[in-house]
Each structure stands twice: as C-alpha cells, then as structure tokens.
Amino acid sequence: MPKYILIIGACGQIGTELTLALREKYGNDQVIASDIREGNDELMQSGPFEILDATNYDNLEEVIAYYDISEIYLMAAMLSATAEKFPMRAWNLNMNTLFNVLNLAKEKKVDKIFWPSSIAVFGPNTPKEDTPQNTIMEPSTVYGISKQSGERWCEYYFNKFNVDVRSIRYPGLISWKTMPGGGTTDYAVEIYHKALSKGSYTCFLKEDTKLPMMFMDDAIRATLQIMEAPENEIKERSSYNLAAMSFTPKEMAENIKAVIPEFKIDYEPDFRQAIADSWPSSIDDSNAQKDWKWKAEFDLQKTTETMLENLKNRV
C-alpha cells in the first residue's frame, strides 16, 4: 500500500473521478488532490487539496516533501482540440510536468508514477483496424506529438534510471459525472446531455467516423489495476494499448433512439474531423490483457443506458 498519493490535474475529467476512486480505496487523507484551480464540491470536501502548478519544479518538490508522497498520478494535460489552438502552451504543460515528475522519481523522491498517454500518438499512416501495440505512429497533432514524446521519455527513464513509470493509451472517455475538457471525442459525452435537454444534437464529426471509446468506470479501473500490478508484470514501459469498444456517431445516436425515440441528430464536421481521421478506428490491447489481466466491462449499449439513467437523475 502506498504511503501518500498525489494527483496532479485532479479537477479534470479523469482526475476528478480518479481522485475519488483512490480515496475510496486508500482513505481520504492518503490521497492529495492538486490542480491550478479548485474542483467541484465533492472533490474539495472529500480530502486534502493543494493549489499547484506542476510546471514549477520547486513547488512540486515542496508538496511532495510536505506530504511524504510515494506515488504520483500526473493527469494534467492540454487535450487534442484545445492544444491545436495553443500549441506552445500545450507543449509546455504536457512535457514540462512530465519531466518534473520523472526527475523527482530519478532523485528517489517518489517511488511510482502513472502518466496517461492516448490514441492520439497514432497518425494517418498507422493501421486503422486493430491497431497493434507496436506500430508506426507519426502523430499529426500537437497533443499526439507531446504524448508520443512522453512515451519515449518514460521508457528512457525506466531503462536508464529504473524509474517505475506506468502508462496506458486512453481512448475517448465517456462519463456522466464530469464534462470533457477539449478533446476530439467530446461529442460522445455532449450527445447524451443534449439528448435529454433538447432532444437533438449537432455533431462535429461525420456520422461514419469510427473511434475507440471507453466508459469512465473502465478507464479508472484500468488505471488502478496497472498501478497495483507487480512491477515484473509491466512489460511495456512506453504505454499500453487499451480498448473497450469502437463505434460511430450514427451508431451512438441509434442507441440513444432506442431509449429516446424522438431524438434527432445532424452533422456539421469542423476542424476536429481531420484529427479524428488521423486516429485508429479500433485498438488491439492483447498485451494489456496478457500482462496484467485487463478486460473491459462496458459496451455501447451498457454505456448508453448508464449515461441516460444517471443524467436523468441529475436533471
């Protein structure tokens, strides 16, 4: 069991739910949430919180020393769609935070790191179907370039300095608890909100754009699972492929219509279409299944039912 855990970027889409899951597992006081801004009431009231800019090495080192942190989950990042608008800010945030954490681990100030990668590491020349663990990448977005670079640095720090850093390539993530933060797969969350509030949705991707997706509960479970696995079971020290389901906006809309028959969708593709077109449509995650027994639990139908049921209760 870790001594104390620090979540960097705890107020984001993944960070919020990950913080609460870790607090439930290890105890509220064992898990220190941090971000550059405060989060929602549930997060803020459930345990310790620090305002922290993780691009500042000294501030980060101070928080780690104060709380005697043994594990870090680095969830702070600028996502794909937003990063295209602010490329240098995205590079600075995505890379400098990673270097700070890796160097603190190199100096033996923390024992273990989780750093998320993404399907954005893949590019237009990557095999689209059942994208393998090791394949051509050539990302064409700022976000993807930073994530591919991060994977190489994680593997380098493991090989050179024995830093225990673990990573998974998240697909698009779907959650009813938190809103997404500027990604190319955000439609898959927005669509449920609009289905309930307006009965219609205008999608920013084409109807036949098939992308790998995952319900947030699976993503959190995978994150905890890879961090709990014995060190010798983690064979990929760049990042693991992770998969659950793949579908198109049209297929998602049909699933919603099965519950809300009057739901209507139309399509107005924007700049995010080009990003989506450069990504895989399905992922081969057999290495994760083999090495640390990963298996997804949510398919599209179960995701739709869970999203609509929980969002309905919030209205």
Short mmCIF file of C-alpha atoms in Angstrom, two decimals:
data_model
loop_
_atom_site.label_atom_id
_atom_site.label_comp_id
_atom_site.label_asym_id
_atom_site.label_seq_id
_atom_site.Cartn_x
_atom_site.Cartn_y
_atom_site.Cartn_z
CA MET A 1 0.00 0.00 0.00
CA PRO A 2 1.39 3.43 -0.95
CA LYS A 3 2.11 5.93 1.82
CA TYR A 4 0.62 9.05 0.26
CA ILE A 5 -0.62 9.62 -3.29
CA LEU A 6 -0.56 12.93 -5.20
CA ILE A 7 -2.97 13.55 -8.10
CA ILE A 8 -1.81 16.34 -10.41
CA GLY A 9 -4.67 17.71 -12.52
CA ALA A 10 -7.23 16.36 -10.07
CA CYS A 11 -10.03 18.67 -11.25
CA GLY A 12 -10.11 17.45 -14.86
CA GLN A 13 -12.44 14.90 -16.45
CA ILE A 14 -10.36 11.87 -15.45
CA GLY A 15 -8.64 13.39 -12.42
CA THR A 16 -11.89 14.09 -10.56
CA GLU A 17 -13.16 10.52 -10.73
CA LEU A 18 -9.70 9.02 -10.22
CA THR A 19 -9.17 11.06 -7.04
CA LEU A 20 -12.49 9.90 -5.57
CA ALA A 21 -11.79 6.26 -6.53
CA LEU A 22 -8.34 6.35 -4.92
CA ARG A 23 -9.73 7.99 -1.76
CA GLU A 24 -12.37 5.29 -1.51
CA LYS A 25 -9.68 2.62 -1.87
CA TYR A 26 -6.88 4.01 0.30
CA GLY A 27 -8.59 6.54 2.57
CA ASN A 28 -9.39 10.23 2.08
CA ASP A 29 -6.34 11.57 3.91
CA GLN A 30 -3.92 9.36 1.95
CA VAL A 31 -4.76 10.97 -1.40
CA ILE A 32 -3.73 14.59 -2.01
CA ALA A 33 -5.60 16.28 -4.87
CA SER A 34 -3.91 19.18 -6.67
CA ASP A 35 -4.62 21.48 -9.60
CA ILE A 36 -4.18 25.09 -10.68
CA ARG A 37 -7.82 25.73 -9.68
CA GLU A 38 -10.32 24.30 -7.23
CA GLY A 39 -12.62 21.47 -8.31
CA ASN A 40 -16.22 20.53 -7.60
CA ASP A 41 -17.65 20.35 -4.08
CA GLU A 42 -17.42 16.57 -3.81
CA LEU A 43 -13.73 16.60 -4.67
CA MET A 44 -12.87 19.55 -2.44
CA GLN A 45 -14.76 18.21 0.58
CA SER A 46 -13.56 14.61 0.37
CA GLY A 47 -9.90 15.15 1.30
CA PRO A 48 -6.75 17.32 1.18
CA PHE A 49 -6.31 19.73 -1.75
CA GLU A 50 -3.38 21.89 -2.88
CA ILE A 51 -3.29 24.64 -5.49
CA LEU A 52 -0.28 23.52 -7.53
CA ASP A 53 1.31 24.47 -10.85
CA ALA A 54 3.18 21.27 -11.74
CA THR A 55 5.29 23.09 -14.35
CA ASN A 56 7.06 24.66 -11.33
CA TYR A 57 9.60 22.06 -10.13
CA ASP A 58 10.27 23.72 -6.76
CA ASN A 59 6.59 23.97 -5.84
CA LEU A 60 6.01 20.36 -6.84
CA GLU A 61 9.03 19.18 -4.84
CA GLU A 62 7.78 21.12 -1.81
CA VAL A 63 4.33 19.46 -1.89
CA ILE A 64 5.92 16.01 -2.30
CA ALA A 65 8.20 16.57 0.69
CA TYR A 66 5.45 18.06 2.86
CA TYR A 67 3.06 15.13 2.38
CA ASP A 68 5.74 12.41 2.05
CA ILE A 69 4.33 11.40 -1.35
CA SER A 70 5.22 7.93 -2.67
CA GLU A 71 3.05 7.78 -5.83
CA ILE A 72 2.09 10.43 -8.40
CA TYR A 73 -0.73 10.31 -10.94
CA LEU A 74 0.07 13.02 -13.50
CA MET A 75 -3.31 13.79 -15.10
CA ALA A 76 -2.68 17.44 -16.07
CA ALA A 77 -2.64 17.97 -19.85
CA MET A 78 -3.99 20.14 -22.62
CA LEU A 79 -6.12 17.89 -24.83
CA SER A 80 -6.24 17.48 -28.60
CA ALA A 81 -8.70 20.13 -29.80
CA THR A 82 -7.53 22.83 -27.37
CA ALA A 83 -3.85 22.06 -27.98
CA GLU A 84 -4.25 22.81 -31.69
CA LYS A 85 -5.24 26.37 -30.75
CA PHE A 86 -2.39 26.88 -28.24
CA PRO A 87 0.47 24.64 -29.41
CA MET A 88 3.33 26.07 -27.34
CA ARG A 89 1.25 26.29 -24.16
CA ALA A 90 0.20 22.68 -24.71
CA TRP A 91 3.80 21.52 -25.24
CA ASN A 92 4.95 23.38 -22.13
CA LEU A 93 2.22 21.92 -19.92
CA ASN A 94 2.28 18.38 -21.31
CA MET A 95 6.06 17.97 -21.37
CA ASN A 96 7.43 20.07 -18.51
CA THR A 97 5.10 18.49 -15.97
CA LEU A 98 6.25 15.05 -17.11
CA PHE A 99 9.94 15.96 -16.90
CA ASN A 100 9.44 17.37 -13.41
CA VAL A 101 7.80 14.19 -12.17
CA LEU A 102 10.30 11.87 -13.90
CA ASN A 103 13.23 13.81 -12.45
CA LEU A 104 11.76 13.69 -8.94
CA ALA A 105 11.45 9.91 -9.31
CA LYS A 106 15.00 9.72 -10.66
CA GLU A 107 16.13 11.53 -7.47
CA LYS A 108 14.23 8.86 -5.43
CA LYS A 109 11.75 11.42 -4.07
CA VAL A 110 8.79 9.33 -5.29
CA ASP A 111 8.52 5.57 -5.88
CA LYS A 112 5.99 5.19 -8.68
CA ILE A 113 4.36 7.30 -11.40
CA PHE A 114 1.23 6.96 -13.52
CA TRP A 115 1.23 9.06 -16.70
CA PRO A 116 -1.56 8.72 -19.27
CA SER A 117 -0.89 8.52 -22.98
CA SER A 118 -3.58 8.47 -25.68
CA ILE A 119 -4.66 7.04 -29.02
CA ALA A 120 -3.52 10.46 -30.30
CA VAL A 121 0.02 9.01 -30.52
CA PHE A 122 -1.14 7.28 -33.71
CA GLY A 123 -1.31 9.05 -37.06
CA PRO A 124 -2.70 8.74 -40.59
CA ASN A 125 -0.19 6.02 -41.57
CA THR A 126 -0.99 3.81 -38.58
CA PRO A 127 -3.04 0.67 -39.33
CA LYS A 128 -6.65 1.73 -38.68
CA GLU A 129 -8.19 -1.57 -37.59
CA ASP A 130 -6.92 -3.46 -34.52
CA THR A 131 -4.00 -1.06 -34.20
CA PRO A 132 -1.17 -3.11 -32.68
CA GLN A 133 0.82 -2.27 -29.57
CA ASN A 134 3.98 -1.58 -31.56
CA THR A 135 3.40 0.07 -34.91
CA ILE A 136 4.12 3.18 -36.97
CA MET A 137 2.85 6.27 -35.14
CA GLU A 138 3.60 9.62 -36.85
CA PRO A 139 1.04 11.70 -34.90
CA SER A 140 -0.21 14.79 -36.73
CA THR A 141 -1.49 16.82 -33.75
CA VAL A 142 0.28 18.85 -31.05
CA TYR A 143 -1.32 16.64 -28.39
CA GLY A 144 -0.27 13.45 -30.15
CA ILE A 145 3.30 14.67 -30.65
CA SER A 146 3.60 15.50 -26.95
CA LYS A 147 2.18 12.12 -25.95
CA GLN A 148 4.46 10.18 -28.29
CA SER A 149 7.45 12.15 -26.98
CA GLY A 150 6.29 11.46 -23.43
CA GLU A 151 6.14 7.72 -24.11
CA ARG A 152 9.74 7.75 -25.33
CA TRP A 153 10.89 9.67 -22.26
CA CYS A 154 9.03 7.33 -19.88
CA GLU A 155 10.74 4.33 -21.44
CA TYR A 156 14.11 6.13 -21.36
CA TYR A 157 13.80 6.97 -17.64
CA PHE A 158 12.82 3.38 -16.88
CA ASN A 159 15.75 1.93 -18.84
CA LYS A 160 18.36 4.48 -17.71
CA PHE A 161 17.32 5.27 -14.15
CA ASN A 162 14.93 2.44 -13.21
CA VAL A 163 12.04 4.88 -12.72
CA ASP A 164 8.83 2.89 -12.17
CA VAL A 165 6.54 4.79 -14.54
CA ARG A 166 3.39 3.14 -15.90
CA SER A 167 1.11 4.29 -18.69
CA ILE A 168 -1.93 3.42 -20.78
CA ARG A 169 -3.14 4.92 -24.05
CA TYR A 170 -6.64 6.11 -23.22
CA PRO A 171 -9.24 6.01 -26.00
CA GLY A 172 -12.07 8.57 -25.97
CA LEU A 173 -13.65 8.63 -22.50
CA ILE A 174 -17.35 8.87 -21.62
CA SER A 175 -18.61 9.97 -18.20
CA TRP A 176 -21.83 11.33 -16.70
CA LYS A 177 -20.06 12.77 -13.64
CA THR A 178 -17.70 15.26 -15.31
CA MET A 179 -17.69 17.16 -18.59
CA PRO A 180 -14.85 16.60 -21.08
CA GLY A 181 -12.10 19.16 -21.47
CA GLY A 182 -11.45 19.97 -25.12
CA GLY A 183 -10.88 16.63 -26.83
CA THR A 184 -11.85 15.31 -30.25
CA THR A 185 -14.13 12.64 -28.76
CA ASP A 186 -16.11 15.11 -26.60
CA TYR A 187 -19.20 14.55 -28.78
CA ALA A 188 -19.69 11.17 -27.10
CA VAL A 189 -20.47 12.94 -23.80
CA GLU A 190 -22.20 16.05 -25.16
CA ILE A 191 -24.66 13.94 -27.16
CA TYR A 192 -26.26 12.45 -24.02
CA HIS A 193 -26.67 15.85 -22.35
CA LYS A 194 -28.29 17.32 -25.47
CA ALA A 195 -30.49 14.24 -26.00
CA LEU A 196 -32.05 14.82 -22.58
CA SER A 197 -32.13 18.64 -22.55
CA LYS A 198 -33.05 19.38 -26.19
CA GLY A 199 -33.92 16.09 -27.87
CA SER A 200 -31.40 16.85 -30.61
CA TYR A 201 -27.65 17.21 -31.18
CA THR A 202 -25.38 18.65 -33.86
CA CYS A 203 -22.25 16.50 -34.06
CA PHE A 204 -18.88 17.99 -35.03
CA LEU A 205 -17.76 14.70 -36.62
CA LYS A 206 -19.16 12.85 -39.65
CA GLU A 207 -21.75 10.15 -38.97
CA ASP A 208 -19.42 7.30 -40.02
CA THR A 209 -16.33 8.36 -38.00
CA LYS A 210 -15.47 5.24 -36.04
CA LEU A 211 -13.24 5.76 -33.00
CA PRO A 212 -12.13 3.73 -29.97
CA MET A 213 -14.07 4.70 -26.83
CA MET A 214 -14.33 3.67 -23.19
CA PHE A 215 -16.72 4.30 -20.31
CA MET A 216 -15.01 6.14 -17.47
CA ASP A 217 -15.56 3.36 -14.91
CA ASP A 218 -13.45 1.04 -17.09
CA ALA A 219 -10.74 3.69 -17.52
CA ILE A 220 -10.48 4.24 -13.76
CA ARG A 221 -10.41 0.51 -13.11
CA ALA A 222 -7.64 0.02 -15.68
CA THR A 223 -5.62 2.84 -14.11
CA LEU A 224 -5.85 1.34 -10.62
CA GLN A 225 -5.17 -2.13 -12.00
CA ILE A 226 -1.95 -1.25 -13.81
CA MET A 227 -0.64 0.63 -10.76
CA GLU A 228 -1.39 -2.31 -8.45
CA ALA A 229 0.23 -4.89 -10.73
CA PRO A 230 3.60 -6.32 -9.60
CA GLU A 231 6.47 -4.44 -11.23
CA ASN A 232 7.67 -7.51 -13.15
CA GLU A 233 4.27 -7.84 -14.90
CA ILE A 234 4.59 -4.42 -16.56
CA LYS A 235 6.38 -5.25 -19.82
CA GLU A 236 5.55 -2.10 -21.83
CA ARG A 237 7.37 0.90 -20.41
CA SER A 238 6.25 3.31 -23.10
CA SER A 239 2.47 2.90 -22.80
CA TYR A 240 -0.10 0.09 -23.14
CA ASN A 241 -2.84 -0.01 -25.76
CA LEU A 242 -6.22 -0.07 -24.03
CA ALA A 243 -9.57 -0.88 -25.64
CA ALA A 244 -13.22 -1.36 -24.80
CA MET A 245 -15.50 -0.51 -27.78
CA SER A 246 -15.47 1.28 -31.12
CA PHE A 247 -18.45 2.99 -32.73
CA THR A 248 -19.55 5.87 -34.96
CA PRO A 249 -21.70 8.90 -34.03
CA LYS A 250 -24.51 7.33 -36.06
CA GLU A 251 -24.31 4.08 -34.06
CA MET A 252 -24.32 6.04 -30.82
CA ALA A 253 -27.38 8.02 -31.96
CA GLU A 254 -29.21 4.77 -32.82
CA ASN A 255 -28.50 3.51 -29.30
CA ILE A 256 -29.95 6.70 -27.83
CA LYS A 257 -33.02 6.46 -30.10
CA ALA A 258 -33.73 3.02 -28.65
CA VAL A 259 -34.34 4.82 -25.33
CA ILE A 260 -35.47 8.26 -26.61
CA PRO A 261 -37.23 7.51 -29.96
CA GLU A 262 -37.76 11.21 -30.82
CA PHE A 263 -34.03 12.03 -30.59
CA LYS A 264 -32.61 13.71 -33.71
CA ILE A 265 -29.00 14.21 -34.80
CA ASP A 266 -27.37 16.15 -37.61
CA TYR A 267 -23.73 16.58 -38.59
CA GLU A 268 -21.58 19.66 -39.11
CA PRO A 269 -17.94 18.47 -39.15
CA ASP A 270 -15.37 21.07 -38.02
CA PHE A 271 -11.57 21.10 -37.61
CA ARG A 272 -11.80 18.12 -35.25
CA GLN A 273 -12.77 15.86 -38.17
CA ALA A 274 -9.21 15.95 -39.53
CA ILE A 275 -7.88 14.96 -36.10
CA ALA A 276 -10.35 12.07 -35.83
CA ASP A 277 -9.47 10.91 -39.36
CA SER A 278 -5.83 10.51 -38.32
CA TRP A 279 -6.69 8.17 -35.44
CA PRO A 280 -7.37 4.40 -35.37
CA SER A 281 -10.91 3.04 -35.50
CA SER A 282 -10.15 0.06 -33.23
CA ILE A 283 -7.33 -0.97 -30.90
CA ASP A 284 -5.62 -4.30 -30.17
CA ASP A 285 -4.99 -4.35 -26.41
CA SER A 286 -3.96 -8.02 -26.14
CA ASN A 287 -0.70 -7.07 -24.37
CA ALA A 288 -2.58 -5.42 -21.52
CA GLN A 289 -4.93 -8.42 -21.34
CA LYS A 290 -1.96 -10.79 -21.17
CA ASP A 291 0.40 -8.85 -18.88
CA TRP A 292 -1.96 -7.52 -16.20
CA LYS A 293 -5.27 -9.25 -16.99
CA TRP A 294 -7.12 -6.23 -18.37
CA LYS A 295 -10.72 -6.70 -19.55
CA ALA A 296 -13.34 -4.01 -20.28
CA GLU A 297 -16.85 -4.34 -18.82
CA PHE A 298 -18.86 -1.65 -20.69
CA ASP A 299 -20.08 -1.91 -24.29
CA LEU A 300 -22.04 0.82 -26.14
CA GLN A 301 -25.48 -0.35 -25.01
CA LYS A 302 -24.47 -0.56 -21.34
CA THR A 303 -22.76 2.83 -21.63
CA THR A 304 -25.86 4.47 -23.14
CA GLU A 305 -28.18 3.01 -20.52
CA THR A 306 -25.87 4.08 -17.68
CA MET A 307 -25.33 7.59 -19.07
CA LEU A 308 -29.01 8.35 -19.68
CA GLU A 309 -30.17 6.88 -16.39
CA ASN A 310 -27.68 8.87 -14.32
CA LEU A 311 -28.01 12.12 -16.25
CA LYS A 312 -31.81 11.89 -15.98
CA ASN A 313 -31.49 11.70 -12.21
CA ARG A 314 -29.38 14.88 -12.21
CA VAL A 315 -31.85 16.97 -14.19
#
